[in-house]
């Protein structure tokens, strides 16, 4: 059954005392250990999420300091990781047993409570801690539309530690309205590809360059590594200052990129913005941890900005989007003669590789509508020169839009490939 909820994430730093920091750090450590215990027990034994909790819960409780609800959540996290591996293996990908090293811990409505004074109560391994949310000074910060709303309800959230700070990714959800169940699902789709050379490319041929971001992330990584090796108190202070500059810089880049993507969707009157599934994006792009975090943050920024404008944001499977020809559907490794170039060996169409992938991502969402009993299959892909359907239908934009060679109409194929 399709998800009947709209989901959003609001991110905020926590203001904490040294005592609270120690408790949260210990909770994260025990959480990682609990997830690993459950995974070790269930690996190659459980094929369904529902099997992991009854198998591993007692051991997680006995071998860690996690409370009962956090022990349950740890088994759920292990189950999610294992079933993800099973799914990737079914697609022919090599998988290994998951390991939990990320400094995070999950919270739900039983282990976390938000208060009207902008504080949050979090369960730890010993007792609850109540922390202040470090929200933007402006009352119109994007978090407010969820925190102050009677429509949005808190759901599963994630606490993350980064460079000495703690960030709470608060999950919210609300029921979809009729327009979101129907109209938006059958509307115009903007495909978006994320990458290293180009941070984002849309199916309407908008390019947001990623070279400067990539260069600066590498430079920040070098500085961070050097300071961590020195290990003095002075180096630690410098590391904190450098990390703050890095975070502000990256967030500014992502803010501009997310605005550009949403503006492109509005310009072409799109109802949906489609991204590739972010789960495997590191494998597909060779992205560093910093890039993977940037991709996730960019997606979340587009999500809340687009939703405020009535545009929904979705993810689709990423398999073969970089090797499939958006013109004829032929898929082959040989279609990528170079990192940035796409040249179909069958129909001889040429394009920027990221642009070709963006169109494939968008058309994959459109095709999904043709297979859904809840949608009429009338979605169309937004291109620079017009809109296209999987069967080869093409409608040119009104005068004022510049046509381009790669968006030419072409005759429908008898058996369109996936």
CSV table of C-alpha atoms in Angstrom, one decimal:
chain,number,residue,atom,x,y,z
A,1,UNK,CA,0.0,0.0,0.0
A,2,UNK,CA,1.3,3.4,-0.9
A,3,UNK,CA,2.4,5.7,2.0
A,4,UNK,CA,-0.6,8.0,2.8
A,5,UNK,CA,1.6,10.5,4.6
A,6,UNK,CA,3.7,13.5,3.7
A,7,UNK,CA,7.0,13.4,5.6
A,8,UNK,CA,9.4,16.1,6.4
A,9,UNK,CA,12.5,16.6,8.5
A,10,UNK,CA,13.5,19.7,10.6
A,11,UNK,CA,17.1,19.9,11.7
A,12,UNK,CA,18.3,21.9,14.7
A,13,UNK,CA,21.4,21.9,16.9
A,14,UNK,CA,21.0,21.2,20.6
A,15,UNK,CA,22.3,23.4,23.4
A,16,UNK,CA,23.6,21.0,26.0
A,17,UNK,CA,25.6,20.9,29.2
A,18,UNK,CA,28.8,18.9,29.7
A,19,UNK,CA,26.8,16.4,31.8
A,20,UNK,CA,24.2,16.0,29.1
A,21,UNK,CA,26.9,15.6,26.5
A,22,UNK,CA,28.4,12.7,28.4
A,23,UNK,CA,24.9,11.0,28.6
A,24,UNK,CA,24.2,11.5,24.9
A,25,UNK,CA,27.6,10.3,23.9
A,26,UNK,CA,27.2,7.1,26.0
A,27,UNK,CA,23.7,6.6,24.6
A,28,UNK,CA,25.0,6.8,21.0
A,29,UNK,CA,27.8,4.3,21.9
A,30,UNK,CA,25.4,1.8,23.4
A,31,UNK,CA,23.0,2.3,20.5
A,32,UNK,CA,25.7,1.4,18.0
A,33,UNK,CA,26.6,-1.7,20.1
A,34,UNK,CA,22.9,-2.7,20.4
A,35,UNK,CA,22.4,-2.4,16.6
A,36,UNK,CA,25.5,-4.5,16.0
A,37,UNK,CA,24.5,-7.2,18.5
A,38,UNK,CA,21.1,-7.5,16.8
A,39,UNK,CA,22.7,-7.6,13.3
A,40,UNK,CA,25.2,-10.2,14.3
A,41,UNK,CA,22.5,-12.5,15.6
A,42,UNK,CA,20.1,-12.0,12.7
A,43,UNK,CA,22.6,-11.9,9.8
A,44,UNK,CA,21.8,-14.8,7.4
A,45,UNK,CA,19.0,-16.0,9.7
A,46,UNK,CA,16.3,-13.4,9.2
A,47,UNK,CA,14.7,-12.3,5.9
A,48,UNK,CA,11.9,-10.2,7.3
A,49,UNK,CA,12.0,-7.1,9.6
A,50,UNK,CA,9.5,-8.7,11.9
A,51,UNK,CA,11.9,-11.6,12.7
A,52,UNK,CA,14.7,-9.6,14.2
A,53,UNK,CA,13.1,-8.2,17.3
A,54,UNK,CA,11.9,-11.5,18.9
A,55,UNK,CA,15.3,-13.0,18.1
A,56,UNK,CA,17.6,-10.3,19.4
A,57,UNK,CA,15.7,-8.1,21.9
A,58,UNK,CA,16.6,-10.0,25.1
A,59,UNK,CA,20.3,-10.0,24.2
A,60,UNK,CA,20.4,-6.3,23.4
A,61,UNK,CA,18.8,-5.5,26.7
A,62,UNK,CA,21.1,-7.8,28.6
A,63,UNK,CA,24.3,-6.7,26.9
A,64,UNK,CA,23.8,-3.0,26.7
A,65,UNK,CA,22.6,-0.1,28.9
A,66,UNK,CA,19.8,0.8,26.5
A,67,UNK,CA,16.3,1.1,27.8
A,68,UNK,CA,13.5,-1.2,26.6
A,69,UNK,CA,12.2,1.1,23.9
A,70,UNK,CA,15.7,2.0,22.6
A,71,UNK,CA,16.5,-1.8,22.5
A,72,UNK,CA,13.4,-2.3,20.3
A,73,UNK,CA,14.4,0.5,18.0
A,74,UNK,CA,17.9,-1.0,17.8
A,75,UNK,CA,16.5,-4.3,16.5
A,76,UNK,CA,14.4,-2.3,14.0
A,77,UNK,CA,17.5,-0.5,12.8
A,78,UNK,CA,19.3,-3.8,12.4
A,79,UNK,CA,16.4,-5.3,10.5
A,80,UNK,CA,16.3,-2.3,8.2
A,81,UNK,CA,20.0,-2.7,7.4
A,82,UNK,CA,19.7,-6.4,6.8
A,83,UNK,CA,16.6,-6.2,4.5
A,84,UNK,CA,18.4,-3.5,2.6
A,85,UNK,CA,21.3,-5.8,2.0
A,86,UNK,CA,18.9,-8.6,0.9
A,87,UNK,CA,17.3,-6.2,-1.6
A,88,UNK,CA,20.7,-5.1,-3.0
A,89,UNK,CA,21.8,-8.7,-3.2
A,90,UNK,CA,18.7,-9.5,-5.2
A,91,UNK,CA,19.8,-6.9,-7.8
A,92,UNK,CA,23.2,-8.6,-8.2
A,93,UNK,CA,25.2,-6.3,-5.9
A,94,UNK,CA,27.8,-7.6,-3.5
A,95,UNK,CA,26.9,-7.0,0.1
A,96,UNK,CA,28.6,-7.6,3.5
A,97,UNK,CA,27.2,-7.7,7.0
A,98,UNK,CA,26.3,-4.2,8.1
A,99,UNK,CA,28.4,-2.4,10.7
A,100,UNK,CA,27.3,0.5,12.8
A,101,UNK,CA,29.9,3.3,13.2
A,102,UNK,CA,27.9,6.5,12.5
A,103,UNK,CA,27.5,8.6,15.6
A,104,UNK,CA,23.7,8.5,15.6
A,105,UNK,CA,20.8,7.2,17.6
A,106,UNK,CA,17.1,6.9,16.7
A,107,UNK,CA,14.3,8.4,18.8
A,108,UNK,CA,10.5,7.9,18.6
A,109,UNK,CA,7.5,9.4,20.5
A,110,UNK,CA,8.2,7.2,23.5
A,111,UNK,CA,11.9,8.2,23.8
A,112,UNK,CA,11.6,11.9,22.8
A,113,UNK,CA,9.1,14.7,23.7
A,114,UNK,CA,9.0,18.2,22.3
A,115,UNK,CA,7.7,21.1,24.5
A,116,UNK,CA,6.2,24.5,23.6
A,117,UNK,CA,9.2,26.3,25.1
A,118,UNK,CA,11.4,24.9,22.3
A,119,UNK,CA,13.0,22.3,24.5
A,120,UNK,CA,13.2,18.5,23.9
A,121,UNK,CA,13.3,15.7,26.4
A,122,UNK,CA,15.5,12.7,25.3
A,123,UNK,CA,15.9,9.3,26.8
A,124,UNK,CA,19.5,8.3,27.6
A,125,UNK,CA,21.1,5.2,29.1
A,126,UNK,CA,20.6,6.7,32.6
A,127,UNK,CA,17.9,9.3,32.7
A,128,UNK,CA,16.1,11.8,30.5
A,129,UNK,CA,17.8,15.0,29.5
A,130,UNK,CA,15.9,18.2,28.6
A,131,UNK,CA,17.8,20.4,26.1
A,132,UNK,CA,17.1,23.7,24.4
A,133,UNK,CA,16.6,23.7,20.6
A,134,UNK,CA,19.1,26.1,19.0
A,135,UNK,CA,16.6,27.5,16.5
A,136,UNK,CA,17.2,30.4,14.2
A,137,UNK,CA,16.6,33.9,15.7
A,138,UNK,CA,14.0,34.7,13.1
A,139,UNK,CA,10.5,33.5,13.8
A,140,UNK,CA,10.1,32.4,10.2
A,141,UNK,CA,12.8,29.8,10.3
A,142,UNK,CA,11.6,26.8,8.3
A,143,UNK,CA,11.5,24.6,11.4
A,144,UNK,CA,8.6,26.8,12.7
A,145,UNK,CA,6.1,25.6,10.1
A,146,UNK,CA,6.3,22.1,11.6
A,147,UNK,CA,7.0,22.9,15.3
A,148,UNK,CA,4.1,25.4,15.6
A,149,UNK,CA,1.6,23.4,13.5
A,150,UNK,CA,-1.3,21.4,14.6
A,151,UNK,CA,-1.3,19.5,11.3
A,152,UNK,CA,2.2,18.1,11.5
A,153,UNK,CA,2.9,15.3,14.0
A,154,UNK,CA,6.3,14.2,15.3
A,155,UNK,CA,7.5,10.8,14.2
A,156,UNK,CA,10.8,8.9,14.3
A,157,UNK,CA,13.8,11.3,14.6
A,158,UNK,CA,17.6,10.9,14.7
A,159,UNK,CA,20.2,12.5,17.0
A,160,UNK,CA,23.6,13.0,15.3
A,161,UNK,CA,26.9,14.0,16.7
A,162,UNK,CA,29.3,16.0,14.5
A,163,UNK,CA,32.5,17.8,15.5
A,164,UNK,CA,31.4,18.2,19.1
A,165,UNK,CA,27.9,19.4,18.4
A,166,UNK,CA,24.6,17.4,18.5
A,167,UNK,CA,22.0,17.9,15.9
A,168,UNK,CA,18.4,16.6,16.1
A,169,UNK,CA,16.8,15.6,12.8
A,170,UNK,CA,13.1,15.8,13.9
A,171,UNK,CA,10.8,13.7,11.8
A,172,UNK,CA,7.3,15.1,11.0
A,173,UNK,CA,4.4,13.7,9.1
A,174,UNK,CA,0.8,14.6,8.1
A,175,UNK,CA,-1.9,12.9,6.0
A,176,UNK,CA,-1.9,13.7,2.3
A,177,UNK,CA,-4.7,15.8,1.0
A,178,UNK,CA,-6.8,14.9,-2.0
A,179,UNK,CA,-4.7,17.0,-4.3
A,180,UNK,CA,-1.5,15.3,-3.2
A,181,UNK,CA,-3.1,11.9,-3.6
A,182,UNK,CA,-4.2,12.5,-7.1
A,183,UNK,CA,-3.3,15.7,-9.0
A,184,UNK,CA,0.3,16.0,-8.0
A,185,UNK,CA,0.9,12.3,-8.8
A,186,UNK,CA,-0.4,12.8,-12.3
A,187,UNK,CA,1.3,16.1,-13.0
A,188,UNK,CA,4.5,17.4,-14.5
A,189,UNK,CA,7.8,15.9,-13.1
A,190,UNK,CA,11.2,17.5,-12.8
A,191,UNK,CA,14.0,15.0,-12.7
A,192,UNK,CA,17.1,15.8,-10.7
A,193,UNK,CA,20.5,14.1,-10.8
A,194,UNK,CA,23.0,14.7,-8.0
A,195,UNK,CA,26.8,14.3,-8.5
A,196,UNK,CA,30.3,15.4,-7.9
A,197,UNK,CA,31.2,17.4,-11.0
A,198,UNK,CA,27.7,18.9,-11.0
A,199,UNK,CA,26.1,19.1,-7.6
A,200,UNK,CA,22.6,19.0,-9.3
A,201,UNK,CA,21.3,18.8,-12.8
A,202,UNK,CA,17.7,19.0,-13.8
A,203,UNK,CA,15.8,17.4,-16.7
A,204,UNK,CA,15.2,21.0,-17.9
A,205,UNK,CA,19.0,21.4,-18.4
A,206,UNK,CA,19.7,23.5,-15.3
A,207,UNK,CA,23.3,22.9,-14.1
A,208,UNK,CA,24.5,23.7,-10.5
A,209,UNK,CA,28.2,23.3,-10.6
A,210,UNK,CA,29.8,21.2,-7.8
A,211,UNK,CA,33.5,21.7,-8.5
A,212,UNK,CA,34.0,24.4,-5.9
A,213,UNK,CA,32.2,22.4,-3.3
A,214,UNK,CA,34.2,19.3,-4.1
A,215,UNK,CA,37.5,21.3,-3.9
A,216,UNK,CA,36.6,22.9,-0.6
A,217,UNK,CA,35.4,19.7,1.0
A,218,UNK,CA,38.7,18.1,0.2
A,219,UNK,CA,40.6,21.1,1.6
A,220,UNK,CA,38.5,21.0,4.8
A,221,UNK,CA,39.2,17.3,5.1
A,222,UNK,CA,43.0,17.9,4.8
A,223,UNK,CA,42.9,20.6,7.5
A,224,UNK,CA,40.7,18.5,9.8
A,225,UNK,CA,43.0,15.5,9.4
A,226,UNK,CA,46.1,17.6,10.2
A,227,UNK,CA,44.6,19.2,13.3
A,228,UNK,CA,43.3,15.8,14.6
A,229,UNK,CA,46.8,14.4,14.3
A,230,UNK,CA,48.3,17.3,16.3
A,231,UNK,CA,45.8,16.6,19.1
A,232,UNK,CA,46.6,19.7,21.3
A,233,UNK,CA,44.0,21.8,23.0
A,234,UNK,CA,44.8,24.7,20.7
A,235,UNK,CA,44.5,22.4,17.7
A,236,UNK,CA,41.1,21.2,19.0
A,237,UNK,CA,39.9,24.9,19.3
A,238,UNK,CA,41.1,25.5,15.8
A,239,UNK,CA,39.3,22.3,14.6
A,240,UNK,CA,36.0,23.5,16.1
A,241,UNK,CA,36.4,26.9,14.4
A,242,UNK,CA,37.3,25.3,11.0
A,243,UNK,CA,34.3,22.9,11.3
A,244,UNK,CA,32.0,25.8,12.0
A,245,UNK,CA,33.3,27.6,8.9
A,246,UNK,CA,32.9,24.4,6.8
A,247,UNK,CA,29.3,23.8,8.0
A,248,UNK,CA,28.3,27.4,7.3
A,249,UNK,CA,29.9,27.3,3.8
A,250,UNK,CA,28.3,24.0,2.8
A,251,UNK,CA,24.9,25.0,4.1
A,252,UNK,CA,25.1,28.2,2.1
A,253,UNK,CA,25.9,26.3,-1.1
A,254,UNK,CA,23.1,23.8,-0.4
A,255,UNK,CA,20.7,26.7,0.3
A,256,UNK,CA,21.5,28.3,-3.1
A,257,UNK,CA,21.2,24.9,-4.9
A,258,UNK,CA,17.9,24.0,-3.2
A,259,UNK,CA,16.5,27.4,-4.1
A,260,UNK,CA,17.6,26.9,-7.7
A,261,UNK,CA,16.0,23.5,-8.0
A,262,UNK,CA,12.6,24.7,-6.5
A,263,UNK,CA,12.7,27.8,-8.7
A,264,UNK,CA,13.2,25.5,-11.8
A,265,UNK,CA,10.2,23.4,-10.7
A,266,UNK,CA,8.1,26.5,-10.4
A,267,UNK,CA,9.3,28.0,-13.7
A,268,UNK,CA,8.2,24.8,-15.5
A,269,UNK,CA,5.0,24.4,-13.5
A,270,UNK,CA,6.1,21.0,-12.1
A,271,UNK,CA,4.0,19.2,-9.5
A,272,UNK,CA,6.7,16.7,-8.5
A,273,UNK,CA,10.5,16.9,-8.1
A,274,UNK,CA,12.0,13.4,-8.5
A,275,UNK,CA,15.4,12.5,-7.1
A,276,UNK,CA,17.3,9.2,-7.4
A,277,UNK,CA,17.1,7.0,-4.3
A,278,UNK,CA,19.8,8.4,-2.0
A,279,UNK,CA,20.5,5.0,-0.3
A,280,UNK,CA,23.0,3.9,-2.9
A,281,UNK,CA,24.2,7.2,-4.1
A,282,UNK,CA,27.7,6.8,-2.6
A,283,UNK,CA,28.3,3.6,-4.6
A,284,UNK,CA,27.0,5.2,-7.8
A,285,UNK,CA,29.0,8.4,-7.6
A,286,UNK,CA,32.0,7.5,-5.5
A,287,UNK,CA,31.0,10.3,-3.1
A,288,UNK,CA,32.8,10.9,0.1
A,289,UNK,CA,31.0,10.9,3.5
A,290,UNK,CA,30.9,14.7,3.2
A,291,UNK,CA,29.2,14.6,-0.2
A,292,UNK,CA,26.7,12.0,0.9
A,293,UNK,CA,25.8,14.2,3.8
A,294,UNK,CA,25.5,17.1,1.4
A,295,UNK,CA,23.2,15.2,-0.9
A,296,UNK,CA,20.9,14.2,2.0
A,297,UNK,CA,20.8,17.7,3.3
A,298,UNK,CA,20.2,19.2,-0.1
A,299,UNK,CA,17.3,16.7,-0.6
A,300,UNK,CA,15.8,17.7,2.8
A,301,UNK,CA,16.1,21.4,2.0
A,302,UNK,CA,14.4,20.9,-1.4
A,303,UNK,CA,11.7,18.9,0.3
A,304,UNK,CA,10.6,21.5,2.8
A,305,UNK,CA,11.0,24.5,0.4
A,306,UNK,CA,9.1,22.7,-2.4
A,307,UNK,CA,6.3,21.5,0.0
A,308,UNK,CA,5.7,25.1,1.0
A,309,UNK,CA,5.1,25.9,-2.7
A,310,UNK,CA,2.7,22.9,-3.2
A,311,UNK,CA,5.3,20.8,-5.0
A,312,UNK,CA,5.9,17.2,-3.7
A,313,UNK,CA,9.4,15.6,-3.7
A,314,UNK,CA,9.9,11.8,-4.3
A,315,UNK,CA,12.7,9.3,-4.8
A,316,UNK,CA,12.9,6.6,-7.5
A,317,UNK,CA,15.3,3.7,-8.0
A,318,UNK,CA,18.7,4.7,-9.4
A,319,UNK,CA,19.7,1.5,-11.2
A,320,UNK,CA,21.1,2.2,-14.7
A,321,UNK,CA,20.0,5.8,-14.8
A,322,UNK,CA,23.6,6.7,-15.8
A,323,UNK,CA,23.9,4.1,-18.5
A,324,UNK,CA,20.4,4.2,-20.1
A,325,UNK,CA,19.8,6.4,-23.1
A,326,UNK,CA,17.0,8.9,-22.3
A,327,UNK,CA,16.2,9.0,-26.0
A,328,UNK,CA,15.8,5.4,-27.1
A,329,UNK,CA,16.0,3.5,-23.8
A,330,UNK,CA,19.1,1.4,-24.8
A,331,UNK,CA,21.2,0.6,-21.7
A,332,UNK,CA,24.9,-0.4,-21.9
A,333,UNK,CA,28.2,0.4,-20.2
A,334,UNK,CA,29.6,1.5,-23.6
A,335,UNK,CA,27.1,4.5,-23.5
A,336,UNK,CA,29.5,6.2,-21.1
A,337,UNK,CA,32.8,6.8,-23.0
A,338,UNK,CA,33.9,9.3,-20.4
A,339,UNK,CA,32.8,10.5,-17.0
A,340,UNK,CA,30.9,13.6,-18.2
A,341,UNK,CA,29.8,12.3,-21.6
A,342,UNK,CA,26.9,10.2,-22.7
A,343,UNK,CA,26.9,8.8,-26.3
A,344,UNK,CA,24.3,6.1,-27.1
A,345,UNK,CA,25.9,3.4,-29.2
A,346,UNK,CA,22.5,2.4,-30.6
A,347,UNK,CA,20.8,5.7,-31.6
A,348,UNK,CA,24.0,7.9,-31.5
A,349,UNK,CA,22.4,10.5,-29.3
A,350,UNK,CA,24.9,12.6,-27.4
A,351,UNK,CA,24.4,14.5,-24.1
A,352,UNK,CA,26.0,15.5,-20.9
A,353,UNK,CA,26.0,12.4,-18.7
A,354,UNK,CA,24.4,14.1,-15.7
A,355,UNK,CA,21.7,15.7,-17.9
A,356,UNK,CA,20.9,12.3,-19.5
A,357,UNK,CA,20.6,10.8,-15.9
A,358,UNK,CA,18.3,13.6,-14.8
A,359,UNK,CA,15.9,12.9,-17.6
A,360,UNK,CA,16.0,9.1,-16.8
A,361,UNK,CA,15.2,9.8,-13.1
A,362,UNK,CA,12.2,12.0,-14.1
A,363,UNK,CA,10.9,9.5,-16.7
A,364,UNK,CA,11.2,6.7,-14.2
A,365,UNK,CA,8.8,8.5,-11.8
A,366,UNK,CA,6.5,9.1,-14.8
A,367,UNK,CA,6.5,5.4,-15.7
A,368,UNK,CA,5.8,4.5,-12.1
A,369,UNK,CA,2.5,6.4,-12.5
A,370,UNK,CA,1.5,4.1,-15.4
A,371,UNK,CA,1.9,1.1,-13.2
A,372,UNK,CA,-0.1,2.5,-10.2
A,373,UNK,CA,-3.7,1.7,-9.7
A,374,UNK,CA,-4.0,5.0,-7.7
A,375,UNK,CA,-2.9,7.2,-10.6
A,376,UNK,CA,-4.2,7.8,-14.1
A,377,UNK,CA,-0.8,7.6,-15.8
A,378,UNK,CA,-1.0,11.1,-17.1
A,379,UNK,CA,2.3,12.3,-15.7
A,380,UNK,CA,4.8,14.0,-18.1
A,381,UNK,CA,8.5,14.9,-17.9
A,382,UNK,CA,9.6,18.5,-17.9
A,383,UNK,CA,12.3,19.2,-20.4
A,384,UNK,CA,13.9,22.5,-21.5
A,385,UNK,CA,11.8,22.6,-24.7
A,386,UNK,CA,8.6,21.0,-23.7
A,387,UNK,CA,7.1,18.0,-21.9
A,388,UNK,CA,7.5,14.3,-22.8
A,389,UNK,CA,5.7,11.0,-22.1
A,390,UNK,CA,7.3,7.6,-22.0
A,391,UNK,CA,5.5,6.6,-25.2
A,392,UNK,CA,7.2,9.3,-27.2
A,393,UNK,CA,4.6,12.0,-26.9
A,394,UNK,CA,6.0,15.5,-26.9
A,395,UNK,CA,4.4,18.9,-26.2
A,396,UNK,CA,6.5,22.0,-27.0
A,397,UNK,CA,6.5,24.9,-24.6
A,398,UNK,CA,5.0,28.1,-25.7
A,399,UNK,CA,7.1,30.7,-27.6
A,400,UNK,CA,9.9,31.9,-25.4
A,401,UNK,CA,11.5,28.6,-24.5
A,402,UNK,CA,14.6,27.7,-26.4
A,403,UNK,CA,14.4,24.3,-28.0
A,404,UNK,CA,17.4,22.0,-27.9
A,405,UNK,CA,18.5,19.0,-30.0
A,406,UNK,CA,18.3,16.4,-27.2
A,407,UNK,CA,14.7,17.2,-26.5
A,408,UNK,CA,13.4,16.6,-30.0
A,409,UNK,CA,10.2,14.5,-30.3
A,410,UNK,CA,10.8,11.0,-31.5
A,411,UNK,CA,8.4,8.2,-32.6
A,412,UNK,CA,7.1,5.9,-30.0
A,413,UNK,CA,8.7,2.5,-29.5
A,414,UNK,CA,6.7,-0.7,-29.6
A,415,UNK,CA,8.3,-2.0,-26.3
A,416,UNK,CA,9.8,0.8,-24.3
A,417,UNK,CA,12.6,-0.4,-22.1
A,418,UNK,CA,12.7,0.2,-18.3
